[in-house]
Amino acid sequence: MKTIITFEHSYLTAADFNDGQDFDWLIEQNFDVFRIERKQQQWQLKVRHYIGVIGLPSGGQVEILPKLAQAQITHADEVAQTRQWVQQMLTAVWQALLPKSLPNLANQRLINPLAPNPPPINHSLSLSEWLQAYFWQGFAQYVPNQQYQQFEQNQLYLQGKLLIKQQLQHNCHQPHKFYHQSENFVMDTAGNRLVKTTIERVIGSMASSPLSSPLLPQWQAVDIVARDLYDILFSQALQELTALPSLLAQRNYTFISFCYALLTLQQASSQGQFLTPTWLVNMPFAFEKWVGRKIQQQFAAQNFELVEQKRQPLTVQQGLTIKPDIWLKSADKLIIADVKWKKTATFNDISLADMYQLLTYASEFDADEAWLIVPTLSTQLLAQPIEFCQPKKTRFYLIPFAVRQGCLNLFY
């Protein structure tokens, strides 16, 4: 199975595909990840700010990776290095990729569950291979939820409780039969259906060979569900967890949520169909969430409170609000941060729109510091103060986030 590896901002043409029908199919789907352009009398697909995997009708895949410019590096080395830090990022932020309309039960009973233990970072794995390894590692720790179910049967032998009324009604002329009720554990629960559906629709269809972790026979009785039932199924799965011991409920919730994320991040074609395994993540959103998680870790010992997307009223008449990406407060300092997934290595790279936005945040929140956080591959680039022609109460900084190390390059 051939994997076509491409990056943000790059172009795909029919010449990149062994099977030209794959390219035609991609154009027809009108996925959000691509912008269709026509240049030099040929159709092209420009890759937008997404990462992920798209399965092709021929059985191949398109792997889309984020792009940070590097000088004097081979394509193979760039792919390997990018895969390494992307795996770190997805491990940290997968839970933030869940739909925002999670049932309240998740927030009330299962607050901030740990992420599944990720497989070792392996830059030789494609995104689809890494997702499969991540899934099967979590699956090995998952305890399938089972429930008692009552069955009424009329058989030649007695098993369980004899139902007298039904026995007299049905078996007056066949005393050799017994109308009885029995209870058995069944695997066909909402949580297990969500897991089985993920295997069938995402993980199994990504594999280039038969499943590396074949399911045990009891999973054959578990049904998969239609795509429009994912939300309902997840709500039912959360309800089932309330009957489990706390530690088991936490562990199962973690894995079930991961399955739900994999399912809901699939993108339909323009016809609303899911013909191939497709798993796409908006890169600016993922980067913003990654930065938030890492800031929380870096400042954990300094008694800072962190709020993402904190709303602040801006106007009275229109009811407009503003919400900076990061609101970070200690007893004596308030920091506002705006996170941008764009190349901003120097002050000359800062757009006027981004500067206006940061100034507005700083003014409206009366912040002590305002940070513009941008990605970097460098470990040497440190935070730099932004100097204005007119004095400002707020101190402004351009803060690099080192993606390979997954941390802010601060000045303190």
CSV table of C-alpha atoms in Angstrom, one decimal:
chain,number,residue,atom,x,y,z
A,1,MET,CA,0.0,0.0,0.0
A,2,LYS,CA,1.6,3.3,-1.1
A,3,THR,CA,1.6,6.3,1.2
A,4,ILE,CA,1.9,9.7,-0.4
A,5,ILE,CA,3.5,12.0,2.2
A,6,THR,CA,2.8,15.7,1.8
A,7,PHE,CA,3.0,18.9,4.0
A,8,GLU,CA,1.0,21.9,4.7
A,9,HIS,CA,1.1,24.6,1.9
A,10,SER,CA,2.3,22.0,-0.7
A,11,TYR,CA,0.5,21.1,-3.9
A,12,LEU,CA,-0.7,17.7,-5.1
A,13,THR,CA,-1.3,17.0,-8.8
A,14,ALA,CA,-2.3,13.9,-10.7
A,15,ALA,CA,1.3,13.1,-11.3
A,16,ASP,CA,1.8,12.4,-7.6
A,17,PHE,CA,-0.6,9.4,-7.7
A,18,ASN,CA,0.1,6.0,-9.2
A,19,ASP,CA,-3.6,5.7,-9.9
A,20,GLY,CA,-5.0,8.9,-11.5
A,21,GLN,CA,-8.5,8.0,-10.3
A,22,ASP,CA,-7.4,8.6,-6.7
A,23,PHE,CA,-6.6,12.2,-7.6
A,24,ASP,CA,-9.9,12.6,-9.4
A,25,TRP,CA,-11.7,11.1,-6.4
A,26,LEU,CA,-10.0,13.6,-4.0
A,27,ILE,CA,-11.2,16.5,-6.1
A,28,GLU,CA,-14.8,15.2,-6.1
A,29,GLN,CA,-14.8,14.8,-2.3
A,30,ASN,CA,-14.1,18.5,-1.6
A,31,PHE,CA,-12.4,17.8,1.7
A,32,ASP,CA,-11.8,20.9,4.0
A,33,VAL,CA,-8.1,20.0,4.0
A,34,PHE,CA,-7.7,20.9,0.3
A,35,ARG,CA,-8.2,24.0,-1.8
A,36,ILE,CA,-8.8,23.2,-5.5
A,37,GLU,CA,-6.8,25.4,-7.9
A,38,ARG,CA,-6.1,25.4,-11.6
A,39,LYS,CA,-2.6,26.4,-12.7
A,40,GLN,CA,-0.8,25.9,-15.9
A,41,GLN,CA,-3.8,24.1,-17.4
A,42,GLN,CA,-4.0,21.4,-14.7
A,43,TRP,CA,-5.9,20.9,-11.5
A,44,GLN,CA,-4.0,21.1,-8.2
A,45,LEU,CA,-4.9,20.5,-4.6
A,46,LYS,CA,-3.3,22.9,-2.2
A,47,VAL,CA,-2.9,21.5,1.3
A,48,ARG,CA,-4.4,23.8,4.0
A,49,HIS,CA,-3.7,23.9,7.7
A,50,TYR,CA,-4.5,20.2,8.5
A,51,ILE,CA,-2.7,17.1,9.5
A,52,GLY,CA,-4.0,13.5,9.2
A,53,VAL,CA,-4.6,10.6,7.0
A,54,ILE,CA,-6.9,10.2,4.0
A,55,GLY,CA,-7.5,6.7,2.6
A,56,LEU,CA,-7.7,6.4,-1.1
A,57,PRO,CA,-10.0,4.1,-3.2
A,58,SER,CA,-7.0,2.3,-4.6
A,59,GLY,CA,-6.0,1.3,-1.0
A,60,GLY,CA,-3.2,3.8,-0.7
A,61,GLN,CA,-3.1,6.8,1.7
A,62,VAL,CA,-2.3,10.4,1.8
A,63,GLU,CA,-0.4,11.4,5.0
A,64,ILE,CA,-0.5,15.1,5.7
A,65,LEU,CA,2.2,16.6,8.1
A,66,PRO,CA,2.6,20.1,9.4
A,67,LYS,CA,5.3,22.3,7.8
A,68,LEU,CA,7.9,24.4,9.5
A,69,ALA,CA,10.6,25.7,7.1
A,70,GLN,CA,14.0,24.1,7.5
A,71,ALA,CA,17.2,24.8,5.4
A,72,GLN,CA,19.4,22.1,4.1
A,73,ILE,CA,17.4,19.0,5.1
A,74,THR,CA,16.3,16.0,3.0
A,75,HIS,CA,12.7,15.1,2.6
A,76,ALA,CA,13.2,11.8,4.5
A,77,ASP,CA,14.8,13.6,7.5
A,78,GLU,CA,12.1,16.2,7.5
A,79,VAL,CA,9.4,13.6,7.5
A,80,ALA,CA,11.1,11.6,10.3
A,81,GLN,CA,11.6,14.7,12.5
A,82,THR,CA,8.1,16.0,12.0
A,83,ARG,CA,6.5,12.7,12.7
A,84,GLN,CA,8.4,12.5,16.0
A,85,TRP,CA,7.0,15.8,17.4
A,86,VAL,CA,3.6,15.4,15.9
A,87,GLN,CA,3.2,12.1,17.8
A,88,GLN,CA,4.1,14.0,21.0
A,89,MET,CA,1.6,16.7,20.2
A,90,LEU,CA,-1.3,14.2,19.4
A,91,THR,CA,-0.6,12.3,22.6
A,92,ALA,CA,-0.9,15.5,24.6
A,93,VAL,CA,-4.0,17.0,22.9
A,94,TRP,CA,-6.2,14.1,21.7
A,95,GLN,CA,-8.8,14.7,24.5
A,96,ALA,CA,-9.1,18.4,23.4
A,97,LEU,CA,-10.1,17.1,20.0
A,98,LEU,CA,-13.4,15.6,21.3
A,99,PRO,CA,-16.6,17.5,20.4
A,100,LYS,CA,-17.3,20.3,22.8
A,101,SER,CA,-20.8,19.1,23.4
A,102,LEU,CA,-19.7,16.2,25.6
A,103,PRO,CA,-22.4,15.0,27.9
A,104,ASN,CA,-22.4,16.5,31.4
A,105,LEU,CA,-21.7,13.1,32.9
A,106,ALA,CA,-18.2,13.2,31.6
A,107,ASN,CA,-17.6,16.5,33.4
A,108,GLN,CA,-19.3,15.6,36.6
A,109,ARG,CA,-17.9,12.1,37.3
A,110,LEU,CA,-14.8,11.7,35.2
A,111,ILE,CA,-12.8,14.9,35.4
A,112,ASN,CA,-9.6,15.1,33.4
A,113,PRO,CA,-8.9,11.4,32.9
A,114,LEU,CA,-5.4,10.4,32.0
A,115,ALA,CA,-4.6,9.8,28.4
A,116,PRO,CA,-4.0,6.3,27.2
A,117,ASN,CA,-0.4,5.3,27.6
A,118,PRO,CA,1.1,6.1,24.2
A,119,PRO,CA,3.4,3.8,22.3
A,120,PRO,CA,7.1,4.8,22.2
A,121,ILE,CA,7.8,7.6,19.8
A,122,ASN,CA,8.8,6.1,16.5
A,123,HIS,CA,9.5,8.4,13.6
A,124,SER,CA,9.5,5.4,11.2
A,125,LEU,CA,5.8,4.9,11.7
A,126,SER,CA,3.4,6.8,9.5
A,127,LEU,CA,0.5,8.6,11.2
A,128,SER,CA,-1.9,5.8,10.5
A,129,GLU,CA,0.6,3.2,11.8
A,130,TRP,CA,1.1,5.2,14.9
A,131,LEU,CA,-2.6,5.6,15.5
A,132,GLN,CA,-3.1,1.9,15.1
A,133,ALA,CA,-0.3,1.2,17.7
A,134,TYR,CA,-1.8,3.8,20.0
A,135,PHE,CA,-5.2,2.2,19.7
A,136,TRP,CA,-4.1,-1.4,20.3
A,137,GLN,CA,-2.0,-0.4,23.3
A,138,GLY,CA,-5.1,1.2,24.8
A,139,PHE,CA,-7.3,-1.7,23.8
A,140,ALA,CA,-5.0,-4.1,25.7
A,141,GLN,CA,-5.8,-2.1,28.9
A,142,TYR,CA,-9.5,-1.9,28.2
A,143,VAL,CA,-11.9,-4.1,30.3
A,144,PRO,CA,-14.9,-4.8,28.1
A,145,ASN,CA,-18.1,-3.8,29.9
A,146,GLN,CA,-20.6,-6.6,30.3
A,147,GLN,CA,-24.2,-6.5,31.6
A,148,TYR,CA,-26.7,-9.0,32.8
A,149,GLN,CA,-29.5,-9.6,30.3
A,150,GLN,CA,-32.6,-11.7,31.0
A,151,PHE,CA,-33.6,-14.3,28.5
A,152,GLU,CA,-36.9,-16.2,28.4
A,153,GLN,CA,-36.8,-19.5,26.5
A,154,ASN,CA,-39.0,-22.6,26.1
A,155,GLN,CA,-36.6,-25.6,25.9
A,156,LEU,CA,-36.2,-29.3,26.7
A,157,TYR,CA,-34.2,-28.5,29.8
A,158,LEU,CA,-34.6,-26.2,32.7
A,159,GLN,CA,-32.0,-23.5,33.2
A,160,GLY,CA,-32.5,-20.7,35.7
A,161,LYS,CA,-36.0,-19.8,37.0
A,162,LEU,CA,-39.1,-21.7,35.9
A,163,LEU,CA,-41.9,-19.3,34.9
A,164,ILE,CA,-45.0,-21.0,36.3
A,165,LYS,CA,-47.6,-18.8,34.4
A,166,GLN,CA,-45.9,-19.2,31.1
A,167,GLN,CA,-45.3,-22.9,31.7
A,168,LEU,CA,-49.0,-23.5,32.2
A,169,GLN,CA,-49.9,-21.3,29.2
A,170,HIS,CA,-47.5,-22.9,26.7
A,171,ASN,CA,-46.6,-26.4,27.9
A,172,CYS,CA,-49.8,-28.0,29.1
A,173,HIS,CA,-49.6,-30.5,26.3
A,174,GLN,CA,-45.9,-30.8,26.2
A,175,PRO,CA,-44.7,-31.4,29.8
A,176,HIS,CA,-41.3,-32.4,28.5
A,177,LYS,CA,-40.5,-28.7,27.9
A,178,PHE,CA,-39.7,-26.0,30.4
A,179,TYR,CA,-40.5,-22.3,30.0
A,180,HIS,CA,-37.7,-20.6,32.0
A,181,GLN,CA,-35.9,-17.4,32.6
A,182,SER,CA,-32.1,-17.2,32.7
A,183,GLU,CA,-29.5,-14.4,33.1
A,184,ASN,CA,-26.3,-14.1,31.2
A,185,PHE,CA,-23.5,-11.6,30.8
A,186,VAL,CA,-23.6,-10.0,27.3
A,187,MET,CA,-20.9,-8.1,25.6
A,188,ASP,CA,-23.1,-6.0,23.3
A,189,THR,CA,-23.0,-2.8,25.4
A,190,ALA,CA,-22.8,0.8,24.2
A,191,GLY,CA,-19.1,1.1,25.2
A,192,ASN,CA,-18.1,-2.1,23.5
A,193,ARG,CA,-20.1,-1.2,20.4
A,194,LEU,CA,-18.2,2.1,20.2
A,195,VAL,CA,-14.9,0.2,20.4
A,196,LYS,CA,-15.9,-2.4,17.8
A,197,THR,CA,-17.1,0.4,15.5
A,198,THR,CA,-13.7,2.1,15.8
A,199,ILE,CA,-12.0,-1.1,14.9
A,200,GLU,CA,-14.1,-1.7,11.9
A,201,ARG,CA,-14.4,1.8,10.5
A,202,VAL,CA,-11.0,3.4,11.4
A,203,ILE,CA,-8.3,1.1,12.7
A,204,GLY,CA,-8.9,-2.0,10.7
A,205,SER,CA,-9.5,-0.1,7.5
A,206,MET,CA,-6.2,1.8,8.0
A,207,ALA,CA,-4.2,-1.5,8.2
A,208,SER,CA,-2.2,-2.6,5.2
A,209,SER,CA,-2.5,-6.2,6.4
A,210,PRO,CA,-5.1,-8.1,8.5
A,211,LEU,CA,-5.5,-6.9,12.1
A,212,SER,CA,-2.4,-7.2,14.1
A,213,SER,CA,-4.5,-7.8,17.2
A,214,PRO,CA,-7.4,-10.1,16.1
A,215,LEU,CA,-10.5,-9.8,18.3
A,216,LEU,CA,-11.4,-12.6,20.6
A,217,PRO,CA,-14.5,-14.7,19.7
A,218,GLN,CA,-16.8,-13.0,22.2
A,219,TRP,CA,-16.4,-9.7,20.2
A,220,GLN,CA,-18.2,-11.3,17.3
A,221,ALA,CA,-21.5,-10.7,19.1
A,222,VAL,CA,-20.9,-7.0,19.4
A,223,ASP,CA,-22.6,-4.9,16.8
A,224,ILE,CA,-21.3,-1.8,15.0
A,225,VAL,CA,-23.5,1.3,14.7
A,226,ALA,CA,-24.4,3.9,12.2
A,227,ARG,CA,-22.5,7.1,12.1
A,228,ASP,CA,-25.4,9.3,13.1
A,229,LEU,CA,-25.7,7.4,16.4
A,230,TYR,CA,-22.1,8.1,17.6
A,231,ASP,CA,-23.2,10.9,20.0
A,232,ILE,CA,-26.1,8.8,21.5
A,233,LEU,CA,-23.8,5.8,21.8
A,234,PHE,CA,-21.2,7.7,23.7
A,235,SER,CA,-23.8,9.1,26.1
A,236,GLN,CA,-25.0,5.6,26.8
A,237,ALA,CA,-21.4,4.4,27.2
A,238,LEU,CA,-20.9,7.1,29.9
A,239,GLN,CA,-24.0,6.0,31.7
A,240,GLU,CA,-22.7,2.4,31.8
A,241,LEU,CA,-19.5,3.5,33.4
A,242,THR,CA,-21.4,4.8,36.5
A,243,ALA,CA,-22.0,1.2,37.5
A,244,LEU,CA,-18.2,0.4,37.5
A,245,PRO,CA,-15.6,0.9,40.2
A,246,SER,CA,-14.0,4.3,40.0
A,247,LEU,CA,-10.6,3.2,38.8
A,248,LEU,CA,-12.0,0.9,36.1
A,249,ALA,CA,-14.5,3.6,35.1
A,250,GLN,CA,-11.6,6.1,34.7
A,251,ARG,CA,-9.6,3.7,32.6
A,252,ASN,CA,-12.5,2.7,30.4
A,253,TYR,CA,-13.6,6.3,29.9
A,254,THR,CA,-10.1,7.2,28.7
A,255,PHE,CA,-10.2,4.6,26.0
A,256,ILE,CA,-13.8,5.0,25.0
A,257,SER,CA,-13.2,8.8,24.6
A,258,PHE,CA,-10.2,8.0,22.4
A,259,CYS,CA,-12.4,5.8,20.2
A,260,TYR,CA,-15.0,8.5,20.1
A,261,ALA,CA,-12.4,11.1,19.0
A,262,LEU,CA,-11.2,8.8,16.2
A,263,LEU,CA,-14.7,8.3,15.0
A,264,THR,CA,-15.8,11.9,15.1
A,265,LEU,CA,-12.6,13.2,13.5
A,266,GLN,CA,-13.4,11.3,10.3
A,267,GLN,CA,-14.5,13.7,7.6
A,268,ALA,CA,-17.3,12.9,5.2
A,269,SER,CA,-17.1,13.5,1.5
A,270,SER,CA,-19.1,16.2,-0.2
A,271,GLN,CA,-21.9,13.6,-0.6
A,272,GLY,CA,-21.8,13.0,3.2
A,273,GLN,CA,-20.3,9.5,2.8
A,274,PHE,CA,-17.4,7.9,4.7
A,275,LEU,CA,-16.0,5.8,1.9
A,276,THR,CA,-12.4,5.4,3.2
A,277,PRO,CA,-10.7,5.9,6.6
A,278,THR,CA,-10.2,9.7,6.9
A,279,TRP,CA,-8.7,11.3,10.1
A,280,LEU,CA,-8.1,15.0,9.9
A,281,VAL,CA,-7.1,17.5,12.6
A,282,ASN,CA,-7.0,21.3,12.3
A,283,MET,CA,-3.4,22.1,13.0
A,284,PRO,CA,-3.8,25.7,14.4
A,285,PHE,CA,-6.4,24.3,16.9
A,286,ALA,CA,-4.2,21.3,17.9
A,287,PHE,CA,-1.1,23.5,18.3
A,288,GLU,CA,-3.1,26.0,20.5
A,289,LYS,CA,-4.2,23.1,22.7
A,290,TRP,CA,-0.7,21.6,22.9
A,291,VAL,CA,0.7,25.0,24.0
A,292,GLY,CA,-2.0,25.3,26.7
A,293,ARG,CA,-1.2,21.8,28.1
A,294,LYS,CA,2.5,22.5,28.2
A,295,ILE,CA,2.1,25.9,29.8
A,296,GLN,CA,0.0,24.3,32.5
A,297,GLN,CA,2.9,21.8,33.1
A,298,GLN,CA,5.6,24.4,33.0
A,299,PHE,CA,3.9,26.7,35.5
A,300,ALA,CA,2.4,24.0,37.7
A,301,ALA,CA,4.8,24.8,40.6
A,302,GLN,CA,4.3,28.6,40.4
A,303,ASN,CA,0.7,28.7,41.5
A,304,PHE,CA,-0.6,30.1,38.3
A,305,GLU,CA,-4.3,29.6,37.3
A,306,LEU,CA,-4.7,28.9,33.6
A,307,VAL,CA,-7.9,29.4,31.6
A,308,GLU,CA,-8.2,28.7,27.9
A,309,GLN,CA,-10.5,30.9,25.8
A,310,LYS,CA,-11.5,33.1,28.8
A,311,ARG,CA,-14.3,35.4,27.6
A,312,GLN,CA,-14.4,39.1,28.4
A,313,PRO,CA,-17.3,41.4,27.3
A,314,LEU,CA,-16.1,44.0,24.8
A,315,THR,CA,-19.2,46.1,23.8
A,316,VAL,CA,-22.5,46.7,25.4
A,317,GLN,CA,-24.8,47.2,22.4
A,318,GLN,CA,-23.7,44.3,20.2
A,319,GLY,CA,-22.7,42.0,23.1
A,320,LEU,CA,-19.4,41.3,21.5
A,321,THR,CA,-16.8,39.4,23.6
A,322,ILE,CA,-13.1,38.7,23.2
A,323,LYS,CA,-11.3,35.5,24.3
A,324,PRO,CA,-7.6,35.2,24.3
A,325,ASP,CA,-6.1,31.7,23.8
A,326,ILE,CA,-4.4,31.7,27.2
A,327,TRP,CA,-5.3,33.6,30.4
A,328,LEU,CA,-2.6,32.9,33.0
A,329,LYS,CA,-2.8,34.5,36.5
A,330,SER,CA,-0.9,34.3,39.7
A,331,ALA,CA,-1.3,36.3,42.9
A,332,ASP,CA,0.8,39.2,41.5
A,333,LYS,CA,0.8,38.8,37.7
A,334,LEU,CA,-1.7,38.4,34.8
A,335,ILE,CA,-0.4,37.1,31.5
A,336,ILE,CA,-2.4,37.0,28.3
A,337,ALA,CA,-1.2,34.9,25.4
A,338,ASP,CA,-2.2,34.6,21.8
A,339,VAL,CA,-1.1,31.3,20.1
A,340,LYS,CA,-0.4,31.4,16.3
A,341,TRP,CA,0.5,28.5,14.1
A,342,LYS,CA,2.5,30.4,11.6
A,343,LYS,CA,6.2,31.1,10.8
A,344,THR,CA,7.1,34.1,13.0
A,345,ALA,CA,10.9,33.8,13.5
A,346,THR,CA,11.5,37.6,13.8
A,347,PHE,CA,9.6,40.8,14.5
A,348,ASN,CA,9.3,41.4,10.8
A,349,ASP,CA,7.1,38.3,10.5
A,350,ILE,CA,4.5,39.6,12.9
A,351,SER,CA,1.4,40.8,11.0
A,352,LEU,CA,-0.3,44.0,11.9
A,353,ALA,CA,-3.6,42.1,12.5
A,354,ASP,CA,-1.9,39.8,15.1
A,355,MET,CA,-0.3,42.9,16.8
A,356,TYR,CA,-3.7,44.7,17.0
A,357,GLN,CA,-5.3,41.5,18.5
A,358,LEU,CA,-2.6,41.2,21.1
A,359,LEU,CA,-2.9,44.9,22.0
A,360,THR,CA,-6.6,44.6,22.4
A,361,TYR,CA,-6.3,41.6,24.7
A,362,ALA,CA,-3.7,43.4,26.8
A,363,SER,CA,-5.8,46.5,27.1
A,364,GLU,CA,-9.1,44.9,27.9
A,365,PHE,CA,-7.7,42.5,30.4
A,366,ASP,CA,-5.3,45.0,31.9
A,367,ALA,CA,-2.6,42.4,31.6
A,368,ASP,CA,0.9,42.7,33.1
A,369,GLU,CA,2.4,40.7,30.2
A,370,ALA,CA,1.1,39.8,26.7
A,371,TRP,CA,2.7,37.0,24.8
A,372,LEU,CA,2.6,36.1,21.1
A,373,ILE,CA,3.5,32.4,21.1
A,374,VAL,CA,4.7,30.9,17.8
A,375,PRO,CA,6.3,27.6,16.8
A,376,THR,CA,10.0,27.0,16.2
A,377,LEU,CA,12.3,24.2,15.5
A,378,SER,CA,15.2,26.0,17.2
A,379,THR,CA,16.3,25.3,20.8
A,380,GLN,CA,18.4,28.5,20.8
A,381,LEU,CA,15.7,31.1,20.0
A,382,LEU,CA,14.5,32.6,23.3
A,383,ALA,CA,11.7,35.0,24.2
A,384,GLN,CA,12.2,38.6,22.9
A,385,PRO,CA,10.6,41.8,24.1
A,386,ILE,CA,8.4,43.7,21.6
A,387,GLU,CA,9.2,47.4,21.8
A,388,PHE,CA,6.7,50.0,20.9
A,389,CYS,CA,7.2,53.6,19.9
A,390,GLN,CA,4.8,54.7,22.6
A,391,PRO,CA,5.3,53.4,26.2
A,392,LYS,CA,2.9,50.7,27.3
A,393,LYS,CA,1.9,49.5,30.8
A,394,THR,CA,1.9,45.9,29.5
A,395,ARG,CA,5.2,44.2,28.6
A,396,PHE,CA,4.9,42.4,25.3
A,397,TYR,CA,6.9,39.4,24.2
A,398,LEU,CA,7.4,37.2,21.2
A,399,ILE,CA,7.6,33.7,22.8
A,400,PRO,CA,9.0,30.7,20.7
A,401,PHE,CA,7.5,27.3,21.4
A,402,ALA,CA,10.0,24.6,20.6
A,403,VAL,CA,8.0,21.8,19.0
A,404,ARG,CA,10.7,19.2,19.2
A,405,GLN,CA,11.0,19.6,23.0
A,406,GLY,CA,7.4,20.5,23.5
A,407,CYS,CA,8.1,23.6,25.7
A,408,LEU,CA,8.2,27.3,25.7
A,409,ASN,CA,11.7,28.9,25.3
A,410,LEU,CA,11.3,31.5,28.1
A,411,PHE,CA,13.5,34.1,29.6
A,412,TYR,CA,13.1,32.9,33.1
